[in-house]
Amino acid sequence: MRATATIYAFISCLLLSIAASAEPLAGLENALQNDARATADKARDAGRKPAAVLAFLGISEGMSVIDIWAAGGYYTEVLSLAVGTTGKVYAQNPKRILEFRDGANDKALSKRLAHNRLVNVIRVDKAFPDLGLLPASVDAAVTALNFHDVYNASGREKTIAFAESVFALLKPGGVLGVIDHEGSADQDNSALHRMQSRQAFATLEAAGFEIGGTSEMLRNPKDGLHQRVFAPDVRGKTSRFVIRAIKPAN
Ligand SMILES: C[S@@+](CC[C@H](N)C(=O)[O-])C[C@H]1O[C@@H](n2cnc3c(N)ncnc32)[C@H](O)[C@@H]1O
């Protein structure tokens, strides 16, 4: 009896570790090299490992996904390639992100989407919680390098409310992927544009999410977590956490 339980426990652990593995999606790795993708985006891939991140998050063809605070749309295009023409990507930005620095993000996103080059992308130029999308209608959400902005500018309670509106948008069993610059307990993370992963976990759990897994794939031990993320030493290669948060199925 005990031997059977041990074998079951072993198999469960094995399956969990397989589910949590992050082999890059082979098809996506190839798609990311397509000639129509900007050289500047390709240059960012080494630090962002998008095919491995999306594999870890379980994003696949045919899904309906939302890129939260898409800004210029680096991840919007990656998601567009990942979900394919049978899927759908909402590129969401509040007004202030679009207006930032003379509309730089608005211009970059408009250029990216010009001439209908990403046919499965729909712009959502609206702020949470009123995006005009149906509740429980989206398979997955991704927020890359922006959760700290919400947390540092608005505080814990408003960030929980923000996460709750993402929760409402997701289908039961849906995934929210949070990628961000790791912070440190003894630093002013707001000034550094970072946040501690433990604060992200707590915020997500308070909004009703379960933590399905975290990945170390974007960790950089050379980042001492005390510099601004824009400092030349760490820019593009900060130590980052990747969280797969799940909306419970019921
Ligand atoms: C590191 S980028 C990440 C953008 C996008 N999610 C991605 O993965 O490429 C952060 C963006 O957030 C925007 N941003 C952050 N805080 C902002 C604020 N308070 N007002 C306006 N824009 C802000 C900046 O425009 C910047 O483009």
PDB file of C-alpha atoms and ligand atoms in Angstrom:
ATOM      1  CA  MET A   1       0.000   0.000   0.000  1.00  0.00           C
ATOM      2  CA  ARG A   2       2.775   2.371   1.051  1.00  0.00           C
ATOM      3  CA  ALA A   3       4.810   1.360  -2.035  1.00  0.00           C
ATOM      4  CA  THR A   4       1.815   2.143  -4.285  1.00  0.00           C
ATOM      5  CA  ALA A   5       1.389   5.568  -2.640  1.00  0.00           C
ATOM      6  CA  THR A   6       5.094   6.265  -3.122  1.00  0.00           C
ATOM      7  CA  ILE A   7       4.886   5.321  -6.790  1.00  0.00           C
ATOM      8  CA  TYR A   8       1.836   7.567  -7.261  1.00  0.00           C
ATOM      9  CA  ALA A   9       3.640  10.429  -5.496  1.00  0.00           C
ATOM     10  CA  PHE A  10       6.679   9.887  -7.718  1.00  0.00           C
ATOM     11  CA  ILE A  11       4.570   9.867 -10.902  1.00  0.00           C
ATOM     12  CA  SER A  12       2.680  13.003  -9.776  1.00  0.00           C
ATOM     13  CA  CYS A  13       5.976  14.826  -9.145  1.00  0.00           C
ATOM     14  CA  LEU A  14       7.249  13.722 -12.540  1.00  0.00           C
ATOM     15  CA  LEU A  15       4.103  14.944 -14.298  1.00  0.00           C
ATOM     16  CA  LEU A  16       4.195  18.243 -12.416  1.00  0.00           C
ATOM     17  CA  SER A  17       7.806  18.829 -13.373  1.00  0.00           C
ATOM     18  CA  ILE A  18       7.019  17.973 -16.988  1.00  0.00           C
ATOM     19  CA  ALA A  19       4.081  20.407 -16.915  1.00  0.00           C
ATOM     20  CA  ALA A  20       6.344  23.076 -15.441  1.00  0.00           C
ATOM     21  CA  SER A  21       9.168  22.519 -17.915  1.00  0.00           C
ATOM     22  CA  ALA A  22       9.925  25.360 -20.225  1.00  0.00           C
ATOM     23  CA  GLU A  23      11.322  23.973 -23.407  1.00  0.00           C
ATOM     24  CA  PRO A  24      10.892  26.796 -25.915  1.00  0.00           C
ATOM     25  CA  LEU A  25       8.055  26.206 -28.356  1.00  0.00           C
ATOM     26  CA  ALA A  26       9.970  24.983 -31.412  1.00  0.00           C
ATOM     27  CA  GLY A  27       7.504  26.407 -33.923  1.00  0.00           C
ATOM     28  CA  LEU A  28       7.590  29.775 -32.191  1.00  0.00           C
ATOM     29  CA  GLU A  29      11.409  29.857 -32.115  1.00  0.00           C
ATOM     30  CA  ASN A  30      11.320  29.534 -35.897  1.00  0.00           C
ATOM     31  CA  ALA A  31       8.494  32.015 -36.336  1.00  0.00           C
ATOM     32  CA  LEU A  32      10.411  34.612 -34.291  1.00  0.00           C
ATOM     33  CA  GLN A  33      13.141  34.569 -36.927  1.00  0.00           C
ATOM     34  CA  ASN A  34      10.795  35.585 -39.752  1.00  0.00           C
ATOM     35  CA  ASP A  35      12.111  38.388 -41.973  1.00  0.00           C
ATOM     36  CA  ALA A  36       9.158  40.655 -41.281  1.00  0.00           C
ATOM     37  CA  ARG A  37       9.991  40.840 -37.560  1.00  0.00           C
ATOM     38  CA  ALA A  38      11.984  43.915 -36.546  1.00  0.00           C
ATOM     39  CA  THR A  39      15.712  43.534 -35.903  1.00  0.00           C
ATOM     40  CA  ALA A  40      15.283  45.553 -32.692  1.00  0.00           C
ATOM     41  CA  ASP A  41      12.778  42.975 -31.396  1.00  0.00           C
ATOM     42  CA  LYS A  42      15.083  40.102 -32.326  1.00  0.00           C
ATOM     43  CA  ALA A  43      17.896  41.803 -30.430  1.00  0.00           C
ATOM     44  CA  ARG A  44      15.769  41.802 -27.256  1.00  0.00           C
ATOM     45  CA  ASP A  45      15.021  38.065 -27.422  1.00  0.00           C
ATOM     46  CA  ALA A  46      18.247  36.945 -25.712  1.00  0.00           C
ATOM     47  CA  GLY A  47      17.260  38.796 -22.535  1.00  0.00           C
ATOM     48  CA  ARG A  48      13.557  37.986 -22.713  1.00  0.00           C
ATOM     49  CA  LYS A  49      13.510  34.334 -23.934  1.00  0.00           C
ATOM     50  CA  PRO A  50       9.936  34.716 -25.198  1.00  0.00           C
ATOM     51  CA  ALA A  51       9.498  31.201 -26.628  1.00  0.00           C
ATOM     52  CA  ALA A  52      10.563  29.633 -23.311  1.00  0.00           C
ATOM     53  CA  VAL A  53       8.416  32.053 -21.291  1.00  0.00           C
ATOM     54  CA  LEU A  54       5.303  31.331 -23.354  1.00  0.00           C
ATOM     55  CA  ALA A  55       5.961  27.578 -23.140  1.00  0.00           C
ATOM     56  CA  PHE A  56       6.171  27.922 -19.363  1.00  0.00           C
ATOM     57  CA  LEU A  57       2.902  29.870 -19.334  1.00  0.00           C
ATOM     58  CA  GLY A  58       1.217  27.267 -21.529  1.00  0.00           C
ATOM     59  CA  ILE A  59       0.325  29.649 -24.355  1.00  0.00           C
ATOM     60  CA  SER A  60      -0.561  27.747 -27.495  1.00  0.00           C
ATOM     61  CA  GLU A  61      -2.125  28.022 -30.921  1.00  0.00           C
ATOM     62  CA  GLY A  62      -5.760  29.065 -31.078  1.00  0.00           C
ATOM     63  CA  MET A  63      -5.827  30.813 -27.700  1.00  0.00           C
ATOM     64  CA  SER A  64      -7.352  34.182 -27.035  1.00  0.00           C
ATOM     65  CA  VAL A  65      -4.792  36.243 -25.067  1.00  0.00           C
ATOM     66  CA  ILE A  66      -4.324  39.771 -23.805  1.00  0.00           C
ATOM     67  CA  ASP A  67      -1.035  41.689 -23.642  1.00  0.00           C
ATOM     68  CA  ILE A  68      -1.576  43.991 -20.654  1.00  0.00           C
ATOM     69  CA  TRP A  69       0.164  47.358 -21.025  1.00  0.00           C
ATOM     70  CA  ALA A  70       1.461  46.267 -24.390  1.00  0.00           C
ATOM     71  CA  ALA A  71       3.286  49.616 -24.881  1.00  0.00           C
ATOM     72  CA  GLY A  72       5.051  49.332 -28.270  1.00  0.00           C
ATOM     73  CA  GLY A  73       3.956  45.719 -28.590  1.00  0.00           C
ATOM     74  CA  TYR A  74       7.098  43.569 -28.357  1.00  0.00           C
ATOM     75  CA  TYR A  75       5.073  40.836 -26.615  1.00  0.00           C
ATOM     76  CA  THR A  76       1.992  41.521 -28.731  1.00  0.00           C
ATOM     77  CA  GLU A  77       3.865  40.350 -31.820  1.00  0.00           C
ATOM     78  CA  VAL A  78       5.359  37.326 -30.021  1.00  0.00           C
ATOM     79  CA  LEU A  79       1.877  36.361 -28.792  1.00  0.00           C
ATOM     80  CA  SER A  80       0.447  36.892 -32.272  1.00  0.00           C
ATOM     81  CA  LEU A  81       2.938  34.377 -33.673  1.00  0.00           C
ATOM     82  CA  ALA A  82       2.330  31.970 -30.776  1.00  0.00           C
ATOM     83  CA  VAL A  83      -1.471  31.789 -31.062  1.00  0.00           C
ATOM     84  CA  GLY A  84      -1.539  31.888 -34.865  1.00  0.00           C
ATOM     85  CA  THR A  85      -4.386  32.853 -37.128  1.00  0.00           C
ATOM     86  CA  THR A  86      -6.867  30.708 -35.222  1.00  0.00           C
ATOM     87  CA  GLY A  87      -6.092  32.701 -32.076  1.00  0.00           C
ATOM     88  CA  LYS A  88      -6.571  36.302 -31.041  1.00  0.00           C
ATOM     89  CA  VAL A  89      -4.402  38.880 -29.238  1.00  0.00           C
ATOM     90  CA  TYR A  90      -5.727  41.981 -27.495  1.00  0.00           C
ATOM     91  CA  ALA A  91      -3.011  44.654 -27.273  1.00  0.00           C
ATOM     92  CA  GLN A  92      -4.161  46.710 -24.273  1.00  0.00           C
ATOM     93  CA  ASN A  93      -2.880  50.129 -23.265  1.00  0.00           C
ATOM     94  CA  PRO A  94      -4.326  52.842 -21.071  1.00  0.00           C
ATOM     95  CA  LYS A  95      -4.207  56.381 -22.428  1.00  0.00           C
ATOM     96  CA  ARG A  96      -1.216  57.448 -20.370  1.00  0.00           C
ATOM     97  CA  ILE A  97       0.972  54.644 -21.747  1.00  0.00           C
ATOM     98  CA  LEU A  98       0.011  55.652 -25.281  1.00  0.00           C
ATOM     99  CA  GLU A  99       0.722  59.320 -24.573  1.00  0.00           C
ATOM    100  CA  PHE A 100       4.011  58.699 -22.748  1.00  0.00           C
ATOM    101  CA  ARG A 101       7.063  60.436 -24.277  1.00  0.00           C
ATOM    102  CA  ASP A 102       5.232  62.218 -27.076  1.00  0.00           C
ATOM    103  CA  GLY A 103       3.208  59.164 -27.979  1.00  0.00           C
ATOM    104  CA  ALA A 104       6.235  56.916 -28.552  1.00  0.00           C
ATOM    105  CA  ASN A 105       4.349  53.734 -27.612  1.00  0.00           C
ATOM    106  CA  ASP A 106       1.311  54.713 -29.688  1.00  0.00           C
ATOM    107  CA  LYS A 107       3.509  55.365 -32.722  1.00  0.00           C
ATOM    108  CA  ALA A 108       5.483  52.133 -32.239  1.00  0.00           C
ATOM    109  CA  LEU A 109       2.325  50.038 -31.866  1.00  0.00           C
ATOM    110  CA  SER A 110       0.635  51.731 -34.842  1.00  0.00           C
ATOM    111  CA  LYS A 111       3.701  51.046 -36.994  1.00  0.00           C
ATOM    112  CA  ARG A 112       3.796  47.431 -35.823  1.00  0.00           C
ATOM    113  CA  LEU A 113       0.151  46.881 -36.754  1.00  0.00           C
ATOM    114  CA  ALA A 114       0.134  48.985 -39.951  1.00  0.00           C
ATOM    115  CA  HIS A 115      -1.158  47.416 -43.187  1.00  0.00           C
ATOM    116  CA  ASN A 116      -2.828  44.703 -41.119  1.00  0.00           C
ATOM    117  CA  ARG A 117       0.506  42.900 -40.675  1.00  0.00           C
ATOM    118  CA  LEU A 118      -0.640  41.063 -37.537  1.00  0.00           C
ATOM    119  CA  VAL A 119      -4.118  39.989 -38.579  1.00  0.00           C
ATOM    120  CA  ASN A 120      -5.034  38.384 -35.250  1.00  0.00           C
ATOM    121  CA  VAL A 121      -4.273  41.484 -33.126  1.00  0.00           C
ATOM    122  CA  ILE A 122      -6.973  43.806 -31.833  1.00  0.00           C
ATOM    123  CA  ARG A 123      -5.981  47.067 -30.168  1.00  0.00           C
ATOM    124  CA  VAL A 124      -7.689  47.886 -26.900  1.00  0.00           C
ATOM    125  CA  ASP A 125      -6.845  51.500 -26.069  1.00  0.00           C
ATOM    126  CA  LYS A 126      -8.664  51.449 -22.750  1.00  0.00           C
ATOM    127  CA  ALA A 127      -7.817  51.184 -19.075  1.00  0.00           C
ATOM    128  CA  PHE A 128      -8.788  48.368 -16.714  1.00  0.00           C
ATOM    129  CA  PRO A 129     -11.415  47.502 -15.608  1.00  0.00           C
ATOM    130  CA  ASP A 130     -13.552  48.797 -18.488  1.00  0.00           C
ATOM    131  CA  LEU A 131     -11.979  47.207 -21.548  1.00  0.00           C
ATOM    132  CA  GLY A 132     -15.282  46.429 -23.260  1.00  0.00           C
ATOM    133  CA  LEU A 133     -14.436  42.697 -23.317  1.00  0.00           C
ATOM    134  CA  LEU A 134     -16.730  39.984 -22.000  1.00  0.00           C
ATOM    135  CA  PRO A 135     -15.973  38.560 -18.548  1.00  0.00           C
ATOM    136  CA  ALA A 136     -14.415  35.073 -18.560  1.00  0.00           C
ATOM    137  CA  SER A 137     -13.663  35.316 -22.280  1.00  0.00           C
ATOM    138  CA  VAL A 138      -9.857  35.193 -22.470  1.00  0.00           C
ATOM    139  CA  ASP A 139      -7.584  32.138 -22.120  1.00  0.00           C
ATOM    140  CA  ALA A 140      -4.460  33.925 -20.967  1.00  0.00           C
ATOM    141  CA  ALA A 141      -3.022  37.303 -20.041  1.00  0.00           C
ATOM    142  CA  VAL A 142       0.577  38.457 -19.995  1.00  0.00           C
ATOM    143  CA  THR A 143       2.039  41.506 -18.326  1.00  0.00           C
ATOM    144  CA  ALA A 144       5.708  42.048 -19.028  1.00  0.00           C
ATOM    145  CA  LEU A 145       7.849  44.486 -17.055  1.00  0.00           C
ATOM    146  CA  ASN A 146       4.910  46.606 -15.951  1.00  0.00           C
ATOM    147  CA  PHE A 147       3.428  45.025 -12.825  1.00  0.00           C
ATOM    148  CA  HIS A 148       5.957  46.977 -10.736  1.00  0.00           C
ATOM    149  CA  ASP A 149       4.664  50.223 -12.327  1.00  0.00           C
ATOM    150  CA  VAL A 150       1.159  49.465 -11.128  1.00  0.00           C
ATOM    151  CA  TYR A 151       2.356  48.389  -7.681  1.00  0.00           C
ATOM    152  CA  ASN A 152       4.827  51.213  -7.123  1.00  0.00           C
ATOM    153  CA  ALA A 153       2.551  53.960  -8.425  1.00  0.00           C
ATOM    154  CA  SER A 154      -0.757  52.765  -6.962  1.00  0.00           C
ATOM    155  CA  GLY A 155       0.124  50.594  -3.957  1.00  0.00           C
ATOM    156  CA  ARG A 156      -0.899  47.130  -2.880  1.00  0.00           C
ATOM    157  CA  GLU A 157      -4.684  47.588  -2.608  1.00  0.00           C
ATOM    158  CA  LYS A 158      -5.112  49.131  -6.066  1.00  0.00           C
ATOM    159  CA  THR A 159      -2.822  46.494  -7.543  1.00  0.00           C
ATOM    160  CA  ILE A 160      -5.024  43.798  -6.023  1.00  0.00           C
ATOM    161  CA  ALA A 161      -8.045  45.502  -7.656  1.00  0.00           C
ATOM    162  CA  PHE A 162      -6.141  45.606 -10.960  1.00  0.00           C
ATOM    163  CA  ALA A 163      -5.334  41.878 -10.662  1.00  0.00           C
ATOM    164  CA  GLU A 164      -8.983  41.196  -9.795  1.00  0.00           C
ATOM    165  CA  SER A 165     -10.083  42.798 -13.060  1.00  0.00           C
ATOM    166  CA  VAL A 166      -7.653  40.593 -14.976  1.00  0.00           C
ATOM    167  CA  PHE A 167      -9.043  37.626 -13.013  1.00  0.00           C
ATOM    168  CA  ALA A 168     -12.579  38.547 -14.096  1.00  0.00           C
ATOM    169  CA  LEU A 169     -11.535  38.652 -17.743  1.00  0.00           C
ATOM    170  CA  LEU A 170      -9.970  35.189 -17.707  1.00  0.00           C
ATOM    171  CA  LYS A 171     -11.836  31.966 -18.324  1.00  0.00           C
ATOM    172  CA  PRO A 172     -11.826  29.526 -15.387  1.00  0.00           C
ATOM    173  CA  GLY A 173      -8.462  27.762 -15.547  1.00  0.00           C
ATOM    174  CA  GLY A 174      -7.001  30.764 -17.416  1.00  0.00           C
ATOM    175  CA  VAL A 175      -3.443  31.935 -16.877  1.00  0.00           C
ATOM    176  CA  LEU A 176      -1.921  35.279 -15.982  1.00  0.00           C
ATOM    177  CA  GLY A 177       1.808  35.469 -16.681  1.00  0.00           C
ATOM    178  CA  VAL A 178       3.698  38.131 -14.757  1.00  0.00           C
ATOM    179  CA  ILE A 179       7.268  38.896 -15.765  1.00  0.00           C
ATOM    180  CA  ASP A 180       9.117  41.588 -13.861  1.00  0.00           C
ATOM    181  CA  HIS A 181      12.376  42.968 -12.521  1.00  0.00           C
ATOM    182  CA  GLU A 182      13.205  41.396  -9.134  1.00  0.00           C
ATOM    183  CA  GLY A 183      13.535  43.806  -6.220  1.00  0.00           C
ATOM    184  CA  SER A 184      15.210  43.644  -2.862  1.00  0.00           C
ATOM    185  CA  ALA A 185      13.823  44.146   0.664  1.00  0.00           C
ATOM    186  CA  ASP A 186      16.510  46.718   1.523  1.00  0.00           C
ATOM    187  CA  GLN A 187      16.144  48.942  -1.537  1.00  0.00           C
ATOM    188  CA  ASP A 188      13.742  51.631  -2.723  1.00  0.00           C
ATOM    189  CA  ASN A 189      12.265  49.426  -5.428  1.00  0.00           C
ATOM    190  CA  SER A 190      10.000  52.182  -6.654  1.00  0.00           C
ATOM    191  CA  ALA A 191      13.021  54.326  -7.571  1.00  0.00           C
ATOM    192  CA  LEU A 192      14.733  51.315  -9.141  1.00  0.00           C
ATOM    193  CA  HIS A 193      11.638  50.253 -11.185  1.00  0.00           C
ATOM    194  CA  ARG A 194      11.563  46.861  -9.505  1.00  0.00           C
ATOM    195  CA  MET A 195       9.343  44.883  -7.153  1.00  0.00           C
ATOM    196  CA  GLN A 196       9.911  41.891  -4.933  1.00  0.00           C
ATOM    197  CA  SER A 197       8.480  38.654  -6.307  1.00  0.00           C
ATOM    198  CA  ARG A 198       7.029  37.883  -2.876  1.00  0.00           C
ATOM    199  CA  GLN A 199       4.933  41.059  -3.173  1.00  0.00           C
ATOM    200  CA  ALA A 200       3.739  39.920  -6.591  1.00  0.00           C
ATOM    201  CA  PHE A 201       2.768  36.474  -5.238  1.00  0.00           C
ATOM    202  CA  ALA A 202       0.885  38.014  -2.307  1.00  0.00           C
ATOM    203  CA  THR A 203      -0.942  40.486  -4.545  1.00  0.00           C
ATOM    204  CA  LEU A 204      -1.974  37.816  -7.037  1.00  0.00           C
ATOM    205  CA  GLU A 205      -3.162  35.460  -4.311  1.00  0.00           C
ATOM    206  CA  ALA A 206      -5.151  38.246  -2.673  1.00  0.00           C
ATOM    207  CA  ALA A 207      -6.912  38.720  -6.032  1.00  0.00           C
ATOM    208  CA  GLY A 208      -7.939  35.049  -6.102  1.00  0.00           C
ATOM    209  CA  PHE A 209      -5.189  33.547  -8.238  1.00  0.00           C
ATOM    210  CA  GLU A 210      -3.345  30.354  -7.406  1.00  0.00           C
ATOM    211  CA  ILE A 211       0.376  30.349  -8.082  1.00  0.00           C
ATOM    212  CA  GLY A 212       0.765  27.588 -10.667  1.00  0.00           C
ATOM    213  CA  GLY A 213       4.530  27.940 -10.874  1.00  0.00           C
ATOM    214  CA  THR A 214       7.461  30.280 -11.103  1.00  0.00           C
ATOM    215  CA  SER A 215      10.449  30.085 -13.367  1.00  0.00           C
ATOM    216  CA  GLU A 216      14.083  30.979 -12.847  1.00  0.00           C
ATOM    217  CA  MET A 217      14.762  31.185 -16.566  1.00  0.00           C
ATOM    218  CA  LEU A 218      15.223  34.979 -16.518  1.00  0.00           C
ATOM    219  CA  ARG A 219      17.321  35.111 -13.352  1.00  0.00           C
ATOM    220  CA  ASN A 220      20.684  36.838 -13.576  1.00  0.00           C
ATOM    221  CA  PRO A 221      22.912  36.336 -10.534  1.00  0.00           C
ATOM    222  CA  LYS A 222      25.125  39.188 -11.764  1.00  0.00           C
ATOM    223  CA  ASP A 223      22.300  41.648 -11.101  1.00  0.00           C
ATOM    224  CA  GLY A 224      22.745  42.752  -7.476  1.00  0.00           C
ATOM    225  CA  LEU A 225      19.148  44.155  -7.431  1.00  0.00           C
ATOM    226  CA  HIS A 226      20.358  47.578  -6.290  1.00  0.00           C
ATOM    227  CA  GLN A 227      20.595  49.439  -9.608  1.00  0.00           C
ATOM    228  CA  ARG A 228      17.878  51.138 -11.617  1.00  0.00           C
ATOM    229  CA  VAL A 229      16.751  48.782 -14.367  1.00  0.00           C
ATOM    230  CA  PHE A 230      17.917  51.354 -16.917  1.00  0.00           C
ATOM    231  CA  ALA A 231      21.526  51.341 -15.656  1.00  0.00           C
ATOM    232  CA  PRO A 232      23.812  50.266 -18.525  1.00  0.00           C
ATOM    233  CA  ASP A 233      25.224  47.347 -16.470  1.00  0.00           C
ATOM    234  CA  VAL A 234      21.840  45.643 -16.132  1.00  0.00           C
ATOM    235  CA  ARG A 235      19.593  47.104 -18.827  1.00  0.00           C
ATOM    236  CA  GLY A 236      17.952  44.285 -20.776  1.00  0.00           C
ATOM    237  CA  LYS A 237      19.415  41.651 -18.441  1.00  0.00           C
ATOM    238  CA  THR A 238      18.002  42.381 -14.997  1.00  0.00           C
ATOM    239  CA  SER A 239      17.195  39.413 -12.822  1.00  0.00           C
ATOM    240  CA  ARG A 240      13.507  38.736 -13.452  1.00  0.00           C
ATOM    241  CA  PHE A 241      10.796  36.576 -12.003  1.00  0.00           C
ATOM    242  CA  VAL A 242       8.255  34.798 -14.157  1.00  0.00           C
ATOM    243  CA  ILE A 243       5.014  33.789 -12.441  1.00  0.00           C
ATOM    244  CA  ARG A 244       2.277  31.581 -13.824  1.00  0.00           C
ATOM    245  CA  ALA A 245      -0.847  32.548 -11.902  1.00  0.00           C
ATOM    246  CA  ILE A 246      -3.994  30.508 -12.449  1.00  0.00           C
ATOM    247  CA  LYS A 247      -7.647  31.416 -12.115  1.00  0.00           C
ATOM    248  CA  PRO A 248      -9.032  28.313 -10.384  1.00  0.00           C
ATOM    249  CA  ALA A 249     -11.283  26.234 -12.622  1.00  0.00           C
ATOM    250  CA  ASN A 250     -14.155  26.435 -10.132  1.00  0.00           C
TER     251      ASN A 250
HETATM  252  C1  LIG B   1       9.728  47.986 -20.063  1.00  0.00           C
HETATM  253  S1  LIG B   1       8.409  48.601 -21.004  1.00  0.00           S
HETATM  254  C2  LIG B   1       7.437  47.162 -21.141  1.00  0.00           C
HETATM  255  C3  LIG B   1       6.391  47.341 -22.165  1.00  0.00           C
HETATM  256  C4  LIG B   1       5.732  46.071 -22.670  1.00  0.00           C
HETATM  257  N1  LIG B   1       4.877  45.467 -21.676  1.00  0.00           N
HETATM  258  C5  LIG B   1       6.748  45.086 -23.199  1.00  0.00           C
HETATM  259  O1  LIG B   1       6.852  43.997 -22.679  1.00  0.00           O
HETATM  260  O2  LIG B   1       7.453  45.421 -24.145  1.00  0.00           O
HETATM  261  C6  LIG B   1       7.587  49.622 -19.890  1.00  0.00           C
HETATM  262  C7  LIG B   1       6.666  50.632 -20.555  1.00  0.00           C
HETATM  263  O3  LIG B   1       5.743  51.099 -19.576  1.00  0.00           O
HETATM  264  C8  LIG B   1       5.467  52.460 -19.831  1.00  0.00           C
HETATM  265  N2  LIG B   1       5.185  53.100 -18.536  1.00  0.00           N
HETATM  266  C9  LIG B   1       5.487  52.640 -17.331  1.00  0.00           C
HETATM  267  N3  LIG B   1       5.039  53.479 -16.363  1.00  0.00           N
HETATM  268  C10 LIG B   1       4.430  54.490 -16.978  1.00  0.00           C
HETATM  269  C11 LIG B   1       3.748  55.660 -16.535  1.00  0.00           C
HETATM  270  N4  LIG B   1       3.628  55.953 -15.273  1.00  0.00           N
HETATM  271  N5  LIG B   1       3.244  56.475 -17.457  1.00  0.00           N
HETATM  272  C12 LIG B   1       3.370  56.176 -18.762  1.00  0.00           C
HETATM  273  N6  LIG B   1       3.983  55.098 -19.243  1.00  0.00           N
HETATM  274  C13 LIG B   1       4.512  54.260 -18.360  1.00  0.00           C
HETATM  275  C14 LIG B   1       6.647  53.027 -20.567  1.00  0.00           C
HETATM  276  O4  LIG B   1       6.173  53.709 -21.650  1.00  0.00           O
HETATM  277  C15 LIG B   1       7.375  51.809 -21.112  1.00  0.00           C
HETATM  278  O5  LIG B   1       7.239  51.771 -22.484  1.00  0.00           O
END
